[in-house]
Tab-separated table of C-alpha atoms in Angstrom:
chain	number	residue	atom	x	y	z
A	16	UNK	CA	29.458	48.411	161.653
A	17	UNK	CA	31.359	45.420	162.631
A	18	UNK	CA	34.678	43.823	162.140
A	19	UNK	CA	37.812	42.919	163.128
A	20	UNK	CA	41.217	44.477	162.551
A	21	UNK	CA	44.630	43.188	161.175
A	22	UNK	CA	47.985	43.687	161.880
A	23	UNK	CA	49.599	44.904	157.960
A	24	UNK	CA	52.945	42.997	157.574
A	25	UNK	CA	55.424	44.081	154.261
A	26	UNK	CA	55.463	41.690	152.065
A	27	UNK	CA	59.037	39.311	152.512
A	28	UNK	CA	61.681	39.185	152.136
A	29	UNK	CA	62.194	43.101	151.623
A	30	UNK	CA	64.697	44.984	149.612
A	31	UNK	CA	65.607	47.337	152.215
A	32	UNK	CA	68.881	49.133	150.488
A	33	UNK	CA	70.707	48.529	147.173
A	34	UNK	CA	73.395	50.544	147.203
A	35	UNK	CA	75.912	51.336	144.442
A	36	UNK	CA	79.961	50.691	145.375
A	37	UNK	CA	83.260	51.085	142.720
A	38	UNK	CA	86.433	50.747	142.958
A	39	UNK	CA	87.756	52.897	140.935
A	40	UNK	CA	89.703	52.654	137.416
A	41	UNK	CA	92.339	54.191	136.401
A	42	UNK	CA	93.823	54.902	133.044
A	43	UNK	CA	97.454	55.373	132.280
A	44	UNK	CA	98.936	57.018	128.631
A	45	UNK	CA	102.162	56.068	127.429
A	46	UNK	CA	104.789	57.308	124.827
A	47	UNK	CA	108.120	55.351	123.375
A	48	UNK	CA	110.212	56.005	121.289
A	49	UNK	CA	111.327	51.958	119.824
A	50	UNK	CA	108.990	52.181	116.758
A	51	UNK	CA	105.645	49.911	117.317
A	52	UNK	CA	105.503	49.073	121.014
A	53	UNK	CA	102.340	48.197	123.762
A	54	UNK	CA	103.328	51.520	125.116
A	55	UNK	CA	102.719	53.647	121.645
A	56	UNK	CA	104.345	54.076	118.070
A	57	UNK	CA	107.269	56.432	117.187
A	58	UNK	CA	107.411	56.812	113.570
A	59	UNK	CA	110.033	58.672	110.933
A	60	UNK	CA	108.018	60.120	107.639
A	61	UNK	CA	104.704	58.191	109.033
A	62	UNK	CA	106.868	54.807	108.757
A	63	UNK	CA	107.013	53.385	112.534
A	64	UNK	CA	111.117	53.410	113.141
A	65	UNK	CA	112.916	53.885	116.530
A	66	UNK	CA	113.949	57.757	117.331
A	67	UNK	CA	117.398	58.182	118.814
A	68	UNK	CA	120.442	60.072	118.805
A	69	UNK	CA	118.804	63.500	117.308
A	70	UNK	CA	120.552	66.456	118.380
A	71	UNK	CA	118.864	69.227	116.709
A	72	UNK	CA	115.283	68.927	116.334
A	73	UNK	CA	112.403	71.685	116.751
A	74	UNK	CA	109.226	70.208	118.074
A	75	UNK	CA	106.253	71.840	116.297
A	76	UNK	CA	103.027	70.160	117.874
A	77	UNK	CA	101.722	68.345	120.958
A	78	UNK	CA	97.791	67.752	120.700
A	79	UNK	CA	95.328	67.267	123.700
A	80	UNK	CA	91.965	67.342	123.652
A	81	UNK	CA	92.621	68.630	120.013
A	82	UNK	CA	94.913	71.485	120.652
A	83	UNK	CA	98.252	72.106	120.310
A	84	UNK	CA	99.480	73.105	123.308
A	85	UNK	CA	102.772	74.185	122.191
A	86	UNK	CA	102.738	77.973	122.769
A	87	UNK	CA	105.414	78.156	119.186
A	88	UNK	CA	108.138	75.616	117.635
A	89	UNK	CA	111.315	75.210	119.697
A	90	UNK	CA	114.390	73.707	119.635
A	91	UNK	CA	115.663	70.877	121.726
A	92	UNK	CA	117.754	67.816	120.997
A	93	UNK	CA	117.116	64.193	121.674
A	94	UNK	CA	119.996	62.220	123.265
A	95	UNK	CA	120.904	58.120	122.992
A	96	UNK	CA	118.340	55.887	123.343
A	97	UNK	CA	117.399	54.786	126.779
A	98	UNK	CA	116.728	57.229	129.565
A	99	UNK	CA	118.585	59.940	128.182
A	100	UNK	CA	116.755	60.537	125.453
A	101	UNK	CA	113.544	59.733	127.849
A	102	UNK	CA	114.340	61.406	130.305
A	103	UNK	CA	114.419	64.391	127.774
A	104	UNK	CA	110.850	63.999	126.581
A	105	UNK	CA	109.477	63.542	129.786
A	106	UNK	CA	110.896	66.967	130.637
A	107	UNK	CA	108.939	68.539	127.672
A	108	UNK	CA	105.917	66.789	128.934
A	109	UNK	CA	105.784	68.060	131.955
A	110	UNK	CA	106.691	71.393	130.771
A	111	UNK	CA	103.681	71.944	128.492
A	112	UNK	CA	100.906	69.388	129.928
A	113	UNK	CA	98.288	71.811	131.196
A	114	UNK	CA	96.854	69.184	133.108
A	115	UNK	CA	99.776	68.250	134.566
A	116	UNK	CA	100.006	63.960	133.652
A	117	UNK	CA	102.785	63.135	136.292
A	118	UNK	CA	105.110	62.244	133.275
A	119	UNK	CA	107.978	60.197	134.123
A	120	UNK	CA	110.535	57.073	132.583
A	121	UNK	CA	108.824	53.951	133.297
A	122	UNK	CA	110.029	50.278	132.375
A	123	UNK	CA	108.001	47.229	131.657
A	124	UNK	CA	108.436	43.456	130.812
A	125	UNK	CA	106.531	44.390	127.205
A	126	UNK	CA	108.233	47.752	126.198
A	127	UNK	CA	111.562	47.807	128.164
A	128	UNK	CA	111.624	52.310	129.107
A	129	UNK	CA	109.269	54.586	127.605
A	130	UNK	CA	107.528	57.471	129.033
A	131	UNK	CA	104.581	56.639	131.092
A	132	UNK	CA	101.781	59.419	132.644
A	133	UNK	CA	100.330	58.846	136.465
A	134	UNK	CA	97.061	57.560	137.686
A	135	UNK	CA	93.902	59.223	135.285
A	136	UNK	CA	90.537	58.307	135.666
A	137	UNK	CA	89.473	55.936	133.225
A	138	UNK	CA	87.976	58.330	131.024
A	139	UNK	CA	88.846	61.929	130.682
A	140	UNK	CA	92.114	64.653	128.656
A	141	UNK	CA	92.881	62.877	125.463
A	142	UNK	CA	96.826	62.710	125.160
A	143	UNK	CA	97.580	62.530	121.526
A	144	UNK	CA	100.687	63.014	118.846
A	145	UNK	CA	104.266	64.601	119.717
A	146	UNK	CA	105.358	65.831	116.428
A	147	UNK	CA	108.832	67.261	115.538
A	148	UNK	CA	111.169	68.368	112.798
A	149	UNK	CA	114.559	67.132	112.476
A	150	UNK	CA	116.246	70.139	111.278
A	151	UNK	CA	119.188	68.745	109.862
A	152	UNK	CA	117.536	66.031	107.691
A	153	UNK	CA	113.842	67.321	107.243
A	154	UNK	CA	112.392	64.039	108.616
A	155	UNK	CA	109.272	64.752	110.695
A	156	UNK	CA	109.524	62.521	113.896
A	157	UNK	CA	105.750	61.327	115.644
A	158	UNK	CA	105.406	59.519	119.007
A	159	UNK	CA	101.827	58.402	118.688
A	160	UNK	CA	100.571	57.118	122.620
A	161	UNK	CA	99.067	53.869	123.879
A	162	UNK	CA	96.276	53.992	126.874
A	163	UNK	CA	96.008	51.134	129.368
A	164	UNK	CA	92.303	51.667	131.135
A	165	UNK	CA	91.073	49.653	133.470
A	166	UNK	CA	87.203	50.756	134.482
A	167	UNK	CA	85.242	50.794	137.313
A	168	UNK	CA	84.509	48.027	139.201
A	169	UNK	CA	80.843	48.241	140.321
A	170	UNK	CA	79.245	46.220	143.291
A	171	UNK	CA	75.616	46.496	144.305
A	172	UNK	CA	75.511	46.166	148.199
A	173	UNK	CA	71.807	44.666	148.829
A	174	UNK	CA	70.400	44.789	152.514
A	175	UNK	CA	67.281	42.351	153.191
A	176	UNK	CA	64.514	41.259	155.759
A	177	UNK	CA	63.354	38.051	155.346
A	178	UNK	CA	59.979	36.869	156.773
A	179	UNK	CA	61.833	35.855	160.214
A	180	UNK	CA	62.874	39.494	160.576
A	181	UNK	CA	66.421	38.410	159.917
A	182	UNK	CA	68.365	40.810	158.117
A	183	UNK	CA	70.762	40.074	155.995
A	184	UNK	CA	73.627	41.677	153.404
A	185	UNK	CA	74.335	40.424	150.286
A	186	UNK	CA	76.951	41.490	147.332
A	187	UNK	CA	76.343	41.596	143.639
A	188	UNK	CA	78.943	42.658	140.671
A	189	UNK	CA	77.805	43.892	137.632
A	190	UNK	CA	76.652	40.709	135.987
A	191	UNK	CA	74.579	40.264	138.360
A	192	UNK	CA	76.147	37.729	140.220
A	193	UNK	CA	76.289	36.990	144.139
A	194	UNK	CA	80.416	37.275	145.235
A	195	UNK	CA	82.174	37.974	148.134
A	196	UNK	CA	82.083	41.217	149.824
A	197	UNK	CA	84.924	43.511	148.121
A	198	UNK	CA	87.863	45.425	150.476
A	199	UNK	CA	86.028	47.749	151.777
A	200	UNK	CA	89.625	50.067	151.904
A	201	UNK	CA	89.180	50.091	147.961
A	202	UNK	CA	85.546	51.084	147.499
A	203	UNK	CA	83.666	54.584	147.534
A	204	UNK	CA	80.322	55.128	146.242
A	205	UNK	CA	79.186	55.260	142.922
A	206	UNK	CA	78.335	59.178	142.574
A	207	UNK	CA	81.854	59.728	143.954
A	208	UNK	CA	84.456	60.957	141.506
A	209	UNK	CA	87.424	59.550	143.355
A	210	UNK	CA	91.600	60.084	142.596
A	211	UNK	CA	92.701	56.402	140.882
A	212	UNK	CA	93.729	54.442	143.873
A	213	UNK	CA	96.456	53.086	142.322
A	214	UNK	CA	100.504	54.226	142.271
A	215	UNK	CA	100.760	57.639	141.122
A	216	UNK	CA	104.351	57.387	140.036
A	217	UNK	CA	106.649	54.426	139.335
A	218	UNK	CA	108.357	52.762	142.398
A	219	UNK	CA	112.110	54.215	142.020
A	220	UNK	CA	114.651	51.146	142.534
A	221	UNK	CA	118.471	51.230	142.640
A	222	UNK	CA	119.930	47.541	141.283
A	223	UNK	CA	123.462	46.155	141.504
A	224	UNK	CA	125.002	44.989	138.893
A	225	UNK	CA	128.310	43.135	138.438
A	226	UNK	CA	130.318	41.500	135.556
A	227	UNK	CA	134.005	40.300	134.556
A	228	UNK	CA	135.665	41.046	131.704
A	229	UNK	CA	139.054	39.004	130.149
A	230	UNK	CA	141.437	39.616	127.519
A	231	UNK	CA	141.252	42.757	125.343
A	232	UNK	CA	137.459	43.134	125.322
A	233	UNK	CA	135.653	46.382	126.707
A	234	UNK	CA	132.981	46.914	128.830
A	235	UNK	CA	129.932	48.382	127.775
A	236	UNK	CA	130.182	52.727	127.675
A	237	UNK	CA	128.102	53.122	130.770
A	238	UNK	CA	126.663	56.681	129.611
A	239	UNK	CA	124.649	54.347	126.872
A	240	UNK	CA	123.276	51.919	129.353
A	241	UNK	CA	119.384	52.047	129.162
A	242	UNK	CA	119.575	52.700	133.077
A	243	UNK	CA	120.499	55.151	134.862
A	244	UNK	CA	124.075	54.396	136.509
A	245	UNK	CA	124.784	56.350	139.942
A	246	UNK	CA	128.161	54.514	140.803
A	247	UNK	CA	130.866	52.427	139.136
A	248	UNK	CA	133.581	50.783	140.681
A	249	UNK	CA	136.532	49.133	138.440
A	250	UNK	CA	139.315	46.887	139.854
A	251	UNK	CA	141.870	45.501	137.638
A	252	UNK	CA	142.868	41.843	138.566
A	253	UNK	CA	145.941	41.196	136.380
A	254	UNK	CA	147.429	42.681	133.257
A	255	UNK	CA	145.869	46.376	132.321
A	256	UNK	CA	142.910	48.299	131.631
A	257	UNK	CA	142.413	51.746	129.906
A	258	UNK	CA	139.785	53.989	131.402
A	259	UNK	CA	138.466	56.364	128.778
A	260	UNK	CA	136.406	59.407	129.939
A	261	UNK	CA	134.914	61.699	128.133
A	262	UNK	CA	132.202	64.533	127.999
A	263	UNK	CA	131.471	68.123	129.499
A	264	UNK	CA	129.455	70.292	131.843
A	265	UNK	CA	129.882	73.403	134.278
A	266	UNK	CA	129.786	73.808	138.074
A	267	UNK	CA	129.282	77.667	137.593
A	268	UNK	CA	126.085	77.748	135.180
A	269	UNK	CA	128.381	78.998	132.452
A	270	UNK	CA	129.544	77.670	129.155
A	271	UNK	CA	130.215	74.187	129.843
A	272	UNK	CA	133.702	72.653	129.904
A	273	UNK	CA	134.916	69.598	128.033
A	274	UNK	CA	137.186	66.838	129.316
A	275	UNK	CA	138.246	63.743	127.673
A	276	UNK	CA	140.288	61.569	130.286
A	277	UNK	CA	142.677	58.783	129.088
A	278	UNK	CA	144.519	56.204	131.289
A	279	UNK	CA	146.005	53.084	131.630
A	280	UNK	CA	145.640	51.465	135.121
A	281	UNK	CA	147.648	48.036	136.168
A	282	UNK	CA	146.557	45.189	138.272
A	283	UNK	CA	146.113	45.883	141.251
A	284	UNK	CA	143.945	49.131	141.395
A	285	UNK	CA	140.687	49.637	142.337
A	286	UNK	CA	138.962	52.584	141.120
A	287	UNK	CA	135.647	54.007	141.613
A	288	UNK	CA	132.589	56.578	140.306
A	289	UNK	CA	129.020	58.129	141.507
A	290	UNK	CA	126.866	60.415	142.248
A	291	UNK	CA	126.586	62.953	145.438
A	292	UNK	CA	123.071	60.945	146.466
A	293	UNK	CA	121.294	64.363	146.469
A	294	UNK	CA	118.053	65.530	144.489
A	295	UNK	CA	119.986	66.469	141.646
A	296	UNK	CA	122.607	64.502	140.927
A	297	UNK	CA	120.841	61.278	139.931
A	298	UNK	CA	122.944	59.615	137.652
A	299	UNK	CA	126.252	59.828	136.202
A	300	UNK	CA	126.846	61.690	132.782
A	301	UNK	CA	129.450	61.364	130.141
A	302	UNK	CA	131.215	58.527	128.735
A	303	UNK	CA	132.955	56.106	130.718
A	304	UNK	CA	134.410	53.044	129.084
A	305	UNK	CA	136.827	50.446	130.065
A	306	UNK	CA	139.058	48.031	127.668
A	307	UNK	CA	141.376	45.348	128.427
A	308	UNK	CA	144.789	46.180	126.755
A	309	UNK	CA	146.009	42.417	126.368
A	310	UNK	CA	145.040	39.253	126.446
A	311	UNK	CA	145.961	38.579	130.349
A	312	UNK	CA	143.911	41.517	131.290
A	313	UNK	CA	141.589	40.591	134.159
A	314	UNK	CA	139.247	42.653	135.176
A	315	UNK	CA	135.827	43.582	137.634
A	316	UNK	CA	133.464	46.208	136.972
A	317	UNK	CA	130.221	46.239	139.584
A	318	UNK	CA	127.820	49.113	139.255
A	319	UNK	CA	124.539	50.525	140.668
A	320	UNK	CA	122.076	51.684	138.040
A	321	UNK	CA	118.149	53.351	138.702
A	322	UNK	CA	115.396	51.690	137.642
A	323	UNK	CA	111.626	52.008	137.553
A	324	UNK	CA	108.682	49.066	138.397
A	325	UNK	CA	105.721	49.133	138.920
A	326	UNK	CA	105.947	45.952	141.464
A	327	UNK	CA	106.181	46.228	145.050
């Protein structure tokens, strides 16, 4: 037997690796309370209508996945609009979630404050009605939530040999398509189920505020702002300005105590309001409101109120 023999050479170029890559999505669920909104539908009697000001309600049901995961009815109360009353549901969130949604007050260019959860994976609990009975008027009250997903983005990572031996790496997206090589900080593999690598919680933000008030107008009550004010400073530039306080609360744990504080204060005088800067106290509480007495009243008020963005 004769013949001769051949090197074998794989045929080129070669597919040596195509790897799957994601970054991964994330999902966020939302809840407001200012009737039909991006960020979900509150509804009185199944007729979408803004909740506020609802002191004695019993909440009956909160369904995920299906389940109400209220362990019985119970009575809370809902305060003004704005973060107050927020800042209220957010609590009962947070309470009851069994899977523990990072709720928290959130504000946006489209829906102003409503309650927003953290970072989900884009597909996964399913967050659905708040439902609760206004005992005083027999209205039944819904917050009905909106989901913002944004899915995975896949890559392909392709490896080749050409017929030069040259080796090369190449990225596809879904489609299909040849694009730039993604941040390679931002992608895992496919097959791993990875934490959303986005902000888990709203960025907190503290913004000044100033304005000036003449003649006998009043400032807004700063207890009803939709932020949460943390320090208020008034100074009185000519004629007069009546400070009104009013509201109630304990430093012992026991009943609480109410004040309602009532003053006149002349040009001149420079007064001033806020919180302790510690974990607890956040925000100010209880109405604080400021009127001009006559038409030469002159008058600053400059203030510090906490805020939530997304935004860097």
């Amino acid at each position: 037997m004769s013949g001769t023999n051949a090197g074998v050479s794989l045929d080129c170029p070669t597919t040596l690796a195509n790897e799957c890559w994601k970054v991964p999505g994330y999902r966020y669920v939302t809840y407001d309370n200012s009737a039909t909104t991006p960020c979900g539908v509150s509804a009185i009697d199944g007729t979408p209508a803004g909740i506020c000001d609802r002191p004695n309600i019993k909440f009956t049901s909160w369904i995920i996945n299906g389940i109400n995961v209220f362990a019985a009815p119970f009575n809370e109360g809902l305060d003004e609009c704005g973060t107050p009353l927020l800042s209220d549901l957010a609590a009962i969130l947070n309470t009851w979630d069994p899977f523990a949604g990072g709720w928290t007050v959130a504000v946006s260019d489209t829906c102003a404050y409503h309650i927003r959860s953290r970072a989900l994976p884009p597909t996964g609990t399913d967050y659905g009605v708040l439902t609760a009975v206004d005992n005083d008027t027999g209205d039944v009250l819904t917050f009905t939530p909106a989901e913002t997903v944004v899915q995975d983005q896949v890559f392909h990572r392709i490896v080749e040999v050409d017929c030069q031996e040259q080796t090369t790496v190449r990225w596809m997206n879904a489609a299909g398509a040849t694009v730039p090589a993604p941040n390679p900080t931002q992608i895992v593999e496919c097959s791993v189920q990875a934490t959303p690598g986005v902000r888990t919680a709203p960025t907190q933000r503290v913004r000044p505020r100033i304005q000036r008030y003449t003649g006998a107008v009043s400032s807004p009550n700063f207890d009803a702002l939709p932020a949460e004010v943390q320090a208020v400073t008034l100074t009185v530039l000519a004629g007069a300005v009546r400070v009104r306080a009013a509201g109630s609360g304990s430093s012992t744990g026991g009943a609480p105590t109410a004040y309602g504080d009532d003053v006149t204060v002349p040009a001149g005088i420079t007064l001033s309001w806020g919180v302790d800067g510690d974990s607890y106290d956040l925000a100010l509480d209880g109405s604080l409101l400021f009127t001009g007495t006559t038409a030469g009243s002159d008058f600053l008020v400059h203030w510090t109120e906490h805020t939530y963005t997304d935004s860097d």
